Coordinates of C-alpha atoms in Angstrom, one line a residue:
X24 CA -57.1 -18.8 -101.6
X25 CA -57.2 -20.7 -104.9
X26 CA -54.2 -23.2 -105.6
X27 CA -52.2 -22.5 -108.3
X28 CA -48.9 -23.3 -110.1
X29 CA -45.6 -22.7 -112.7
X30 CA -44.5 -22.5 -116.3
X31 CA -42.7 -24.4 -119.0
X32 CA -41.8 -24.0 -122.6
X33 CA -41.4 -24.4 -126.5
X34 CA -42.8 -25.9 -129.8
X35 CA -40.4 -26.6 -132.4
X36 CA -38.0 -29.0 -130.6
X37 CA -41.5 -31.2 -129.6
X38 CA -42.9 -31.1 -133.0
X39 CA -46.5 -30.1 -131.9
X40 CA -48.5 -27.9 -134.5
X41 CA -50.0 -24.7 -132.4
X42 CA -53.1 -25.5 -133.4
X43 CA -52.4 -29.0 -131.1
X44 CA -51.8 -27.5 -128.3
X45 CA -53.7 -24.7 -128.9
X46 CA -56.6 -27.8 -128.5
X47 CA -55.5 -29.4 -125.7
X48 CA -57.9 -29.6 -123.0
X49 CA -57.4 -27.2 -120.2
X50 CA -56.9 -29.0 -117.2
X51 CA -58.8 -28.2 -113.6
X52 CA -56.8 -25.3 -112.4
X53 CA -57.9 -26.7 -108.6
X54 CA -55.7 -29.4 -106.8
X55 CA -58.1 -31.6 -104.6
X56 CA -59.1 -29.6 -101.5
X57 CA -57.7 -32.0 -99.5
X58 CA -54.4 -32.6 -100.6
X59 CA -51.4 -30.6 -100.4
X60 CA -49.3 -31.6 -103.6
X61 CA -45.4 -32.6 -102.8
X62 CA -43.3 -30.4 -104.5
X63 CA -39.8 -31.4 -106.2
X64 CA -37.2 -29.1 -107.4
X65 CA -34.4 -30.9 -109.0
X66 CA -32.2 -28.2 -110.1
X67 CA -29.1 -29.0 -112.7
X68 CA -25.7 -26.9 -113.2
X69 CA -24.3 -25.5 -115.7
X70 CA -26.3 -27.5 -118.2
X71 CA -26.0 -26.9 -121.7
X72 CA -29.6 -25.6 -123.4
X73 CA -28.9 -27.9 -126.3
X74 CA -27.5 -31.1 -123.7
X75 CA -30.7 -33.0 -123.0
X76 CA -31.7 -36.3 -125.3
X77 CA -35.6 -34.7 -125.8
X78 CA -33.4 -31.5 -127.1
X79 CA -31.7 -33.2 -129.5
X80 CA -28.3 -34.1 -127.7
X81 CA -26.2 -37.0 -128.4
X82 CA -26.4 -37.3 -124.3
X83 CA -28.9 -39.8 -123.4
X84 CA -31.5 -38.8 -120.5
X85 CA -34.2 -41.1 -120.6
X86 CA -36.2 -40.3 -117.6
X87 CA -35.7 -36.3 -118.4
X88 CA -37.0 -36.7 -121.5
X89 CA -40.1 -38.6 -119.6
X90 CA -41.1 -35.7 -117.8
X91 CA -40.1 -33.1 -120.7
X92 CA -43.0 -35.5 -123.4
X93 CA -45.3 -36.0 -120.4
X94 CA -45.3 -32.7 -118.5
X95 CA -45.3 -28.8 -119.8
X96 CA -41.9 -27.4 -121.4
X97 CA -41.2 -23.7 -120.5
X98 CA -39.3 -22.9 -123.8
X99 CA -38.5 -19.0 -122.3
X100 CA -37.8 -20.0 -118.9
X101 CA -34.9 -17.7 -117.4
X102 CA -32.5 -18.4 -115.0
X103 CA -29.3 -16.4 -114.0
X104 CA -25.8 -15.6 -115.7
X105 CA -24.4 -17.9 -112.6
X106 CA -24.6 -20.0 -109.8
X107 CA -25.3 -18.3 -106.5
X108 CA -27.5 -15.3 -108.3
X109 CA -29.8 -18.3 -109.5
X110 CA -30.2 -20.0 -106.1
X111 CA -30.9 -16.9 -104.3
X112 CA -33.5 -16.2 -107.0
X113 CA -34.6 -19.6 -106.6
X114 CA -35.1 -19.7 -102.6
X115 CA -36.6 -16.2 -102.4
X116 CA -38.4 -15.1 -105.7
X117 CA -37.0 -12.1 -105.4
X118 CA -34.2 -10.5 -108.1
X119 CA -30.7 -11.7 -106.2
X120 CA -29.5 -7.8 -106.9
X121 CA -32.1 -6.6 -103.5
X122 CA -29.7 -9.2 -101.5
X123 CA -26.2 -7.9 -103.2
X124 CA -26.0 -10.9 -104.9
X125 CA -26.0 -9.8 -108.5
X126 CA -22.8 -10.6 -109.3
X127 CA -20.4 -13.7 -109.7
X128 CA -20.5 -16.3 -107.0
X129 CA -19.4 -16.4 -103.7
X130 CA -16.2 -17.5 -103.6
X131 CA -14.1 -20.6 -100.6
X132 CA -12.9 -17.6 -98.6
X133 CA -15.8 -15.1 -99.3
X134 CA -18.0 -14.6 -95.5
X135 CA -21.3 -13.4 -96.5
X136 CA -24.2 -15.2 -97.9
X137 CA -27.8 -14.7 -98.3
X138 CA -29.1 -12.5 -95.6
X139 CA -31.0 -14.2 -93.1
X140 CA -33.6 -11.8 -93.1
X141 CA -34.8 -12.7 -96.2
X142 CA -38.0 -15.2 -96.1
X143 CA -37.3 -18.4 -98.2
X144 CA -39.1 -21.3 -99.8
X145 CA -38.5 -23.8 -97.8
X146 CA -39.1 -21.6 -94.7
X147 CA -42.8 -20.7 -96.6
X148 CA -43.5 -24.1 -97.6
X149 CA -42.8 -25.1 -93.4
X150 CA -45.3 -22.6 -92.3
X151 CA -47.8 -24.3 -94.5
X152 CA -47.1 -27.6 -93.0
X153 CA -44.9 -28.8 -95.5
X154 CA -41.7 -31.1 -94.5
X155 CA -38.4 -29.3 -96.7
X156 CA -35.5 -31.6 -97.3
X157 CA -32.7 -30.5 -99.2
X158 CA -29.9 -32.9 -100.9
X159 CA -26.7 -31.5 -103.0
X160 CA -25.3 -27.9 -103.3
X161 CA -25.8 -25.1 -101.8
X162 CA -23.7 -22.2 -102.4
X163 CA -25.8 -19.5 -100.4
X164 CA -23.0 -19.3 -98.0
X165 CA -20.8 -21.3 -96.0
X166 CA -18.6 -19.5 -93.5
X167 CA -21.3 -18.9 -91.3
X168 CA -23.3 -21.5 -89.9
X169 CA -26.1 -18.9 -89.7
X170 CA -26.3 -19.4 -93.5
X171 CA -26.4 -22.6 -93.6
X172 CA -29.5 -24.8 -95.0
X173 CA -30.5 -26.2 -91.7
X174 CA -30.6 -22.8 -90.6
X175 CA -32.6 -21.2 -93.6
X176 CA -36.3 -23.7 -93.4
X177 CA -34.7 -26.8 -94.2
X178 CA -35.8 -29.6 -92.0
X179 CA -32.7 -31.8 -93.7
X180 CA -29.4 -31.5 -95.8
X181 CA -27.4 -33.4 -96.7
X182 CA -24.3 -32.3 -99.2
X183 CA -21.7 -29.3 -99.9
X184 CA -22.2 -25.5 -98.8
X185 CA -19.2 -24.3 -101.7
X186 CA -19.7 -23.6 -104.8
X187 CA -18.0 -26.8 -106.4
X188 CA -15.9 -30.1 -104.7
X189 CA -14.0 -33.0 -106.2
X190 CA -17.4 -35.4 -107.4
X191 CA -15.9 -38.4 -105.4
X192 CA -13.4 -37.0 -102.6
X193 CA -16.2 -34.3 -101.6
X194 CA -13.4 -31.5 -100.9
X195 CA -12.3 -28.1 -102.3
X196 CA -8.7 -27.5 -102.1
X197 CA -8.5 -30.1 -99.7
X198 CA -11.2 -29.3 -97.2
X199 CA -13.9 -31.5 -97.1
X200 CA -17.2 -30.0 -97.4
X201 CA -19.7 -32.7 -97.3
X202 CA -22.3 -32.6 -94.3
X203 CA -25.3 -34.2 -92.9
X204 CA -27.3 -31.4 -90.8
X205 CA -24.1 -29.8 -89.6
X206 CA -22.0 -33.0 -88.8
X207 CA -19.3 -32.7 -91.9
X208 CA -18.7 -36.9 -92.8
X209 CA -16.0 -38.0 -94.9
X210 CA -17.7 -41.1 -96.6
X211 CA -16.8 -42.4 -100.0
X212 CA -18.7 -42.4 -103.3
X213 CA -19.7 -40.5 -106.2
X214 CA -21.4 -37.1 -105.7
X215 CA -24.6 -37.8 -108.1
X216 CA -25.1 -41.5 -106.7
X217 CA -24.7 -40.3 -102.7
X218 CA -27.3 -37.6 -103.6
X219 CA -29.5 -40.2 -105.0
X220 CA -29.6 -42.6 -102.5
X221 CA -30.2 -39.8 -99.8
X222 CA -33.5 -38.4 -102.2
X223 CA -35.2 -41.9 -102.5
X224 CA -34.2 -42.7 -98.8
X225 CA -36.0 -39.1 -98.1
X226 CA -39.2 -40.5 -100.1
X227 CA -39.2 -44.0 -98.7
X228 CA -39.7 -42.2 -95.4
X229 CA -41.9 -39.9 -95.4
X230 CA -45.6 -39.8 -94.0
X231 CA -47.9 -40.1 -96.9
X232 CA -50.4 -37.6 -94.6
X233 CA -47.8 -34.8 -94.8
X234 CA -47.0 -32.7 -97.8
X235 CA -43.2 -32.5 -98.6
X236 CA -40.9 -30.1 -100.5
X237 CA -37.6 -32.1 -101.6
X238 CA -34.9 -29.7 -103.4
X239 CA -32.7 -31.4 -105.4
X240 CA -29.5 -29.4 -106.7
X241 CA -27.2 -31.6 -108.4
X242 CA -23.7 -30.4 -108.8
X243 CA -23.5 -31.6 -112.3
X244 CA -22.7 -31.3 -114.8
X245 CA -20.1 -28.4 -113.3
X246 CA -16.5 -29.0 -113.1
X247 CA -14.7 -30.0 -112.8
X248 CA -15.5 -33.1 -115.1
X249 CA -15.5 -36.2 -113.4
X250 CA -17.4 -39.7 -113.6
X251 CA -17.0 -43.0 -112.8
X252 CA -15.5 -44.6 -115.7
X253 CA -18.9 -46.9 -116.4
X254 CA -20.3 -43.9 -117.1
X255 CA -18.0 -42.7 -119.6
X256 CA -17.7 -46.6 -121.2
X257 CA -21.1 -45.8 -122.4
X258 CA -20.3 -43.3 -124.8
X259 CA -16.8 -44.5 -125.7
X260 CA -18.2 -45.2 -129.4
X261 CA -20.6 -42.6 -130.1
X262 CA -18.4 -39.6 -128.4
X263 CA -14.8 -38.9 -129.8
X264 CA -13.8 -36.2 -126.8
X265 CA -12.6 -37.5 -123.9
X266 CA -14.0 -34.2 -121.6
X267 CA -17.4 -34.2 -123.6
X268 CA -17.6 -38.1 -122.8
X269 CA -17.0 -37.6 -119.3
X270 CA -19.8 -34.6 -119.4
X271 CA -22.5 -36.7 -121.2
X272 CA -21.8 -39.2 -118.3
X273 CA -22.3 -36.9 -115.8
X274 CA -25.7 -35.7 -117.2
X275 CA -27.0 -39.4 -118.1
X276 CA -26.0 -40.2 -114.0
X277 CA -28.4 -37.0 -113.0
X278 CA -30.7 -38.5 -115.0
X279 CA -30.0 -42.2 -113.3
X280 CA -31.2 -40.1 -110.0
X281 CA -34.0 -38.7 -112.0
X282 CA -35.7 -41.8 -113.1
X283 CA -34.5 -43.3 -109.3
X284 CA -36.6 -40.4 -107.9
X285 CA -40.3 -41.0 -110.1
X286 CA -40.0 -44.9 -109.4
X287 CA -39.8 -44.2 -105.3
X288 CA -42.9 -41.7 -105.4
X289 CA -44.5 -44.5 -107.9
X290 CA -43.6 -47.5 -105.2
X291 CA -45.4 -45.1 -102.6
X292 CA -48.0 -44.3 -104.4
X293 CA -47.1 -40.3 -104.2
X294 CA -46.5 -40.0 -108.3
X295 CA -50.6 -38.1 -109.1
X296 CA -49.7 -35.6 -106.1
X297 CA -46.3 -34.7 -106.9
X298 CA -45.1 -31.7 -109.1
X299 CA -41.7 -32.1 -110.4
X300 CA -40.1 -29.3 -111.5
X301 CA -36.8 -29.3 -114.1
X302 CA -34.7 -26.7 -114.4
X303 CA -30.8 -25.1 -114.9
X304 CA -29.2 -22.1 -112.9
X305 CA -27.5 -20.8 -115.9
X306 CA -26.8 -22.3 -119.5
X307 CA -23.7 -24.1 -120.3
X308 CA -20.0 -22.5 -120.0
X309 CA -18.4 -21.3 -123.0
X310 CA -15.6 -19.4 -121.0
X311 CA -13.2 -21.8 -119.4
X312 CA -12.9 -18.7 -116.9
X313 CA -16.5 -19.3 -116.0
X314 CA -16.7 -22.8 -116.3
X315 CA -14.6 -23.5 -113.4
X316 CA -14.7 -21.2 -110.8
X317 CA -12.2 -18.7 -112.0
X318 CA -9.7 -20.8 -110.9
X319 CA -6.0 -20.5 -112.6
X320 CA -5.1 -22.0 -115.8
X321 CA -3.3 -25.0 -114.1
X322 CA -6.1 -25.3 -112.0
X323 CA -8.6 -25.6 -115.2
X324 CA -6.2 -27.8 -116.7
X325 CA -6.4 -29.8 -113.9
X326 CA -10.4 -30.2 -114.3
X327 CA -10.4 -31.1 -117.6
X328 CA -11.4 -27.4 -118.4
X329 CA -9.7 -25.6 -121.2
X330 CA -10.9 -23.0 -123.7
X331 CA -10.2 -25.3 -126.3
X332 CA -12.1 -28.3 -125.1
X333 CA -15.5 -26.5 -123.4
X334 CA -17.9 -29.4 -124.1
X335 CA -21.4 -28.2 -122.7
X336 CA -23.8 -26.9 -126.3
X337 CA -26.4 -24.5 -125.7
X338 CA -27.4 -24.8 -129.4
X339 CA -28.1 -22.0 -131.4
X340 CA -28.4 -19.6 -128.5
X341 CA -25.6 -16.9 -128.1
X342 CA -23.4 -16.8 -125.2
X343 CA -23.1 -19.0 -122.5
X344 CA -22.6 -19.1 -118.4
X345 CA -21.5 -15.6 -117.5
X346 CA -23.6 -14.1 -120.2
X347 CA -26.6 -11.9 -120.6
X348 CA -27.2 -13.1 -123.9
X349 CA -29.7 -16.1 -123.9
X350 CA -27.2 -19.0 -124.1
X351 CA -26.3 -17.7 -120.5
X352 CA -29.8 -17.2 -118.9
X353 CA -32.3 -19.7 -120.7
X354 CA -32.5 -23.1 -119.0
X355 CA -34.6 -26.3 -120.5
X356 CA -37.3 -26.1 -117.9
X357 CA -40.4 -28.7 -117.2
X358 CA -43.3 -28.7 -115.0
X359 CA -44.5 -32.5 -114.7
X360 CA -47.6 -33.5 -112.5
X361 CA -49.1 -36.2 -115.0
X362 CA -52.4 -36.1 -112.5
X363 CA -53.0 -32.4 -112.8
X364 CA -50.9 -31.1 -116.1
X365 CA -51.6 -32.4 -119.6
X366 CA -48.6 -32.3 -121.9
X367 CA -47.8 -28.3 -123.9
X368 CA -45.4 -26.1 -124.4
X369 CA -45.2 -22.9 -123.2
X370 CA -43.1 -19.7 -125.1
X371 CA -43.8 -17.2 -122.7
X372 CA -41.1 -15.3 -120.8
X373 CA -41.1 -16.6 -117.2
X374 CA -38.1 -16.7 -114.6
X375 CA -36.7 -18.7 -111.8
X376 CA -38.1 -15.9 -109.3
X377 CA -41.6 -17.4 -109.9
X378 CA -41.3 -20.7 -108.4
X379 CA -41.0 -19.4 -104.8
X380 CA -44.7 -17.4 -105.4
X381 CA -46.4 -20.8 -107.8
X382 CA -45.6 -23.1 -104.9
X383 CA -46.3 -21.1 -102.3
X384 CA -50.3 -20.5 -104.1
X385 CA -50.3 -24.7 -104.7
X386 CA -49.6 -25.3 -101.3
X387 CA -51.9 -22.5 -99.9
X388 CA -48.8 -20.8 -98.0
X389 CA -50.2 -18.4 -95.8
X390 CA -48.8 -14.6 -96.1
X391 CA -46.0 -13.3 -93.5
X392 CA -47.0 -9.7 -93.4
X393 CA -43.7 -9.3 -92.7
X394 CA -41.9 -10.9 -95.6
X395 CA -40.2 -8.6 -98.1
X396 CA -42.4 -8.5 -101.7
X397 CA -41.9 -11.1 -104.3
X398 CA -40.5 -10.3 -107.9
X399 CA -42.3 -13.3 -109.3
X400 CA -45.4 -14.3 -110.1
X401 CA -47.9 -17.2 -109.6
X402 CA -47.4 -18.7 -113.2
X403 CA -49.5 -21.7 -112.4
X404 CA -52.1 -20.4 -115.0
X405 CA -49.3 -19.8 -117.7
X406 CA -48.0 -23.4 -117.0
X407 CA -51.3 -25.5 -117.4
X408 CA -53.3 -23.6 -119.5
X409 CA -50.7 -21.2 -121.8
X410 CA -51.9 -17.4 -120.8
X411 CA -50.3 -14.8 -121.1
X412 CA -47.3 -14.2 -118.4
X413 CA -47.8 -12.4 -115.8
X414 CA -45.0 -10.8 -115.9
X415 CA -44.9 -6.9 -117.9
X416 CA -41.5 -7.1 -117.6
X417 CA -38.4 -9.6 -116.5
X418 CA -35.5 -8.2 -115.1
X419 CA -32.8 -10.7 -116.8
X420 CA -30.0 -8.8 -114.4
X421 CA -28.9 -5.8 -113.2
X422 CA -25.2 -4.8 -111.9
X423 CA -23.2 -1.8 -111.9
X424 CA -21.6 -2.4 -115.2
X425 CA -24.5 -4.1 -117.5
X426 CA -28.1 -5.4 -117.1
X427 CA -30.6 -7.0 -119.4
X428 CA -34.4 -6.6 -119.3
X429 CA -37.3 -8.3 -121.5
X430 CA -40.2 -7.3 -122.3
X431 CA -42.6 -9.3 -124.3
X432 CA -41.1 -10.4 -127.9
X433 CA -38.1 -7.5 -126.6
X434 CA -34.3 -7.8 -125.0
X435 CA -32.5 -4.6 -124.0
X436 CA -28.6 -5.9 -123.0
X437 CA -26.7 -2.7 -121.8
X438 CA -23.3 -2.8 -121.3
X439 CA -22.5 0.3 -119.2
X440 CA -18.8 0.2 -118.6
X441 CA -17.1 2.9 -121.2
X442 CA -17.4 3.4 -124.5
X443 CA -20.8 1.3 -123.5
X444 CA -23.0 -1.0 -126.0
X445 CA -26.8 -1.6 -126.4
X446 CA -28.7 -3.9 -128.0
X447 CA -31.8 -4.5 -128.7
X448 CA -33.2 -8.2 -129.7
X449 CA -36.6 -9.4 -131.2
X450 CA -36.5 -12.8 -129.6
X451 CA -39.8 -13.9 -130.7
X452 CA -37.8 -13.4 -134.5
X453 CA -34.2 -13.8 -133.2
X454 CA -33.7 -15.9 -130.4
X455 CA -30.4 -16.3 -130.9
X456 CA -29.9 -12.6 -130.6
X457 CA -27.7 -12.6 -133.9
X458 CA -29.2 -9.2 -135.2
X459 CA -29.0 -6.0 -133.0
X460 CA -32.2 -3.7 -133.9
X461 CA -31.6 -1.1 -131.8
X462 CA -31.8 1.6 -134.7
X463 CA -34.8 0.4 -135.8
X464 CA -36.8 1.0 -132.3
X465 CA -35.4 3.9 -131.0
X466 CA -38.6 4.1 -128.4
X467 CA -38.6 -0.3 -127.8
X468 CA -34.9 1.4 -126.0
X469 CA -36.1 4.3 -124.4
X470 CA -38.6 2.0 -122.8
X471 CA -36.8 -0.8 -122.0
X472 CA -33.7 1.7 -120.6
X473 CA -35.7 3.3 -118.5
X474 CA -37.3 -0.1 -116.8
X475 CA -33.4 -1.3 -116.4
X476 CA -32.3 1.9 -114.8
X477 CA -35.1 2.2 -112.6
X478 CA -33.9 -1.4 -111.6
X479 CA -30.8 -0.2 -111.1
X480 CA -31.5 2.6 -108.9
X481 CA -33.3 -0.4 -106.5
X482 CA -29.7 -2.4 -106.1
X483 CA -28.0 -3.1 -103.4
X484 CA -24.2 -3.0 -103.2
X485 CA -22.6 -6.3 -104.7
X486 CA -21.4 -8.5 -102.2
X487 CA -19.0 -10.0 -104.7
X488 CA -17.4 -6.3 -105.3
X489 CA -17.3 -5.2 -101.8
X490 CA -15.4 -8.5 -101.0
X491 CA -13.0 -8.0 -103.8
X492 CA -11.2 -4.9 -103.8
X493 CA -8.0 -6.0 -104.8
X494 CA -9.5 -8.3 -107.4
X495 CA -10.4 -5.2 -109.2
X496 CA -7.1 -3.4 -108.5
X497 CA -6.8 0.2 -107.5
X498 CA -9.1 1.2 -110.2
X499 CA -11.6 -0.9 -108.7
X500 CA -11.7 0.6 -105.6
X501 CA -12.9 3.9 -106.6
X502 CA -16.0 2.0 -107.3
X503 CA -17.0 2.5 -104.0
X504 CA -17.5 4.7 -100.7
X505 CA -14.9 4.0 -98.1
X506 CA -17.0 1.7 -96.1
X507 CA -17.2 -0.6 -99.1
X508 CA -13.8 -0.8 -99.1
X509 CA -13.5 -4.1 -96.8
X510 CA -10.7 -6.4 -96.8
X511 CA -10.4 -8.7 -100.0
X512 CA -11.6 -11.6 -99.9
X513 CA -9.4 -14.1 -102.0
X514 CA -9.1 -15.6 -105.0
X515 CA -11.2 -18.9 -106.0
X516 CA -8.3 -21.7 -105.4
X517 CA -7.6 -20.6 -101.7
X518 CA -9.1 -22.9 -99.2
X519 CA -12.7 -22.5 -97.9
X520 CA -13.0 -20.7 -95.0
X521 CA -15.3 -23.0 -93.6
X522 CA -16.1 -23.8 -89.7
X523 CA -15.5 -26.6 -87.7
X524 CA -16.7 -28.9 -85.2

């Protein structure tokens, strides 16, 4: 089976003509036969579209911006509308609605997680003879130790199973949730730095004669906002807002770990067989609802979340975390293997679901009959070369309330919950989904509605629903056949129902 590998995006913000990179010379599609590439996923949260220094963001990030001029940037890269959705889409490359994981997160007293009979990447990459080390947060579930990393293909891990904890006491409402394979360890330090040493530890160590698969998933720049105050002195003159400061200093210490990262493959030699891939789950919060965890307004308060104050950007893009609209699902995405990919930009619609099925092809995976089928695509051709996608269509999201679907140039949003709304968006004219054209392409609809509904019809029950009946009040219930109707599972600032030695 030939190698291959993944996607990254867009023009304008580099400044390149198309005719540039239209002239580009296409790279050999074939990694050396003998060598398995390393493969590094460092995965951001809650990062603002427009909140990256190559962007055009007061924030400074250095080393990102490295790999962003050096590498490929997927300009129509797609994650999810929120956390756990994205990481299950992420580890399986399949659409988190098969798993009931469409909507929200799950939540410190919610007891399900992705289930274990799903095939993920780390488990593919192990069967290929890849190591798989994972540092930073999980959020695929935590009450079960079934669900945890070390239990899912990772060979390592070393970080939180919640969704979010305090960056420098490592605990949600008090718990502490900070672990090394199973062992939770109270040890002090700040979240980005601890994650950072344990990544270039990782790197120091390992066997140059085995391939190795490092997933990175920072907790920042999610609340709640918190740095240490060196990191915030550095913006004290160019950054009026006190929360804002304390985000750009968040983002500039991910980038610290970046750079930390590329100089440890460099020392070992292991920079011209590594891929290092850059991505978001979601865009940046513009609800303080969202932004937070759902957590009261006290609780906000008390993160230095408020609607008033929301300081992620995601530019000109509508909507943010939460949302269908782009501001919610496109990430800044980069593909950087200086050895192998020659810097471009890429505008074609790709998805978090086709990084599972890219490194799988580069590392020569073999197939598990058995394995449930992928949703994404090898885009390994897309990324170093610029064809087409793959993909005919990309399922944005689907629920039992709204969904979004693109298709080429075209975004259907549907908003299904009475009186009901749908739009229709040229992206390749609107990208920031300003002008509804519905009207104009009455079949662009048709077409696109059915693709969503037949989507639909393919969901599993949410997770997030069944577990929260009393959320969603009476009325809620009647969402559901009685056997959904399961006991609720608690509101986000309750402790996490996690277990113990």
């Amino acid at each position: 089976m030939t190698p291959r590998t993944l996607a990254l995006l867009s023009l304008v913000c580099l400044g390149l003509s198309a005719a540039a990179v239209s002239q580009a010379a296409p790279p050999d599609l074939a990694p050396p036969a003998a060598t398995k590439p390393n493969i590094i996923v460092i995965l951001a949260d809650d990062l603002g579209n427009a909140d990256l220094g190559y962007r055009g963001s007061d924030i400074r990030t250095p080393n990102i911006d490295e790999l962003a001029n050096g590498g490929v940037r997927l300009e129509n890269f797609h994650g999810m509308p929120v956390c756990t959705p994205a990481r299950a889409a992420l580890m399986t490359g399949r659409y988190p609605m098969r798993q009931g994981l469409q909507t929200l997160v799950i939540f410190p007293n919610h007891r399900y997680g992705l289930p274990t009979d799903e095939r993920t990447l780390p488990q593919a990459l192990k069967d290929a003879g890849y190591a798989t080390y994972m540092v930073g947060k999980w959020h695929l579930g935590h009450a079960d130790r079934r669900f945890w990393p070390q239990n899912r293909g990772f060979d390592h891990f070393y970080g939180n199973t919640v969704g979010e904890v305090d960056y420098f006491t490592h605990k949600r409402a008090g718990v502490l949730d900070w672990q090394r394979d199973g062992v939770f360890i109270d040890e002090e330090g700040y979240y980005l730095d601890l994650i950072g040493n344990e990544a270039v530890k990782i790197i120091e160590r390992q066997p140059k004669d085995q391939p190795f698969f490092l997933y990175f998933a920072s907790l920042a720049p999610h609340a709640p906002y918190q740095a240490p105050k060196a990191g915030e002195d550095r913006y004290a003159d160019s950054i009026a807002d006190p929360t804002r400061r304390t985000y750009a200093a968040m983002i500039s210490s991910l980038d610290t770990q970046v750079g930390r990262i590329v100089k440890a493959l460099d020392e070992r030699g292991m920079r011209d067989n590594t891929l290092i891939i850059f991505s978001s789950d979601n865009g940046g919060p513009r609800s303080a609802v969202v932004a937070s965890g759902a957590h009261s307004p006290e609780e906000r308060a008390a993160s230095g979340v408020t609607q008033d104050v929301l300081p992620a950007s995601n530019g000109a893009l509508r909507g943010g975390k939460g949302s269908l609209h782009e501001g919610g699902v496109r990430v800044p995405t980069i593909f950087n293997w200086p050895a192998r990919l020659p810097p471009r930009v890429v505008e074609e619609p790709l998805h978090l679901v086709d990084i599972m099925p890219t490194a799988m092809a580069l590392a020569d995976a073999p197939a598990n009959p058995a394995a449930k089928p992928l949703d994404g695509k090898d885009i390994w051709a897309t990324v170093a070369t610029g064809q087409a996608s793959p993909h005919d269509d990309i399922l944005v999201n689907v629920e039992a309330f709204r969904g979004a679907v693109i298709k080429g140039q075209w975004k259907l949003v549907k908003i299904a919950l009475l009186p009901g709304k749908t739009e229709l968006f040229d992206l390749s004219a609107d990208p920031g989904e300003q002008t509804n054209v519905a009207e104009q392409h009455p079949e662009v609809v048709a077409d696109l509605e059915g693709r969503l509904i037949a989507y639909a019809k393919q969901q599993k029950p949410s997770e997030w629903l069944k577990a929260q009946p009393d959320y969603l009040g009476a009325q809620g219930q009647t969402l559901f056949d009685p056997d959904f109707d399961i006991d609720d599972g608690g509101m986000p600032h309750l402790k996490p129902d996690l277990p113990q030695p």
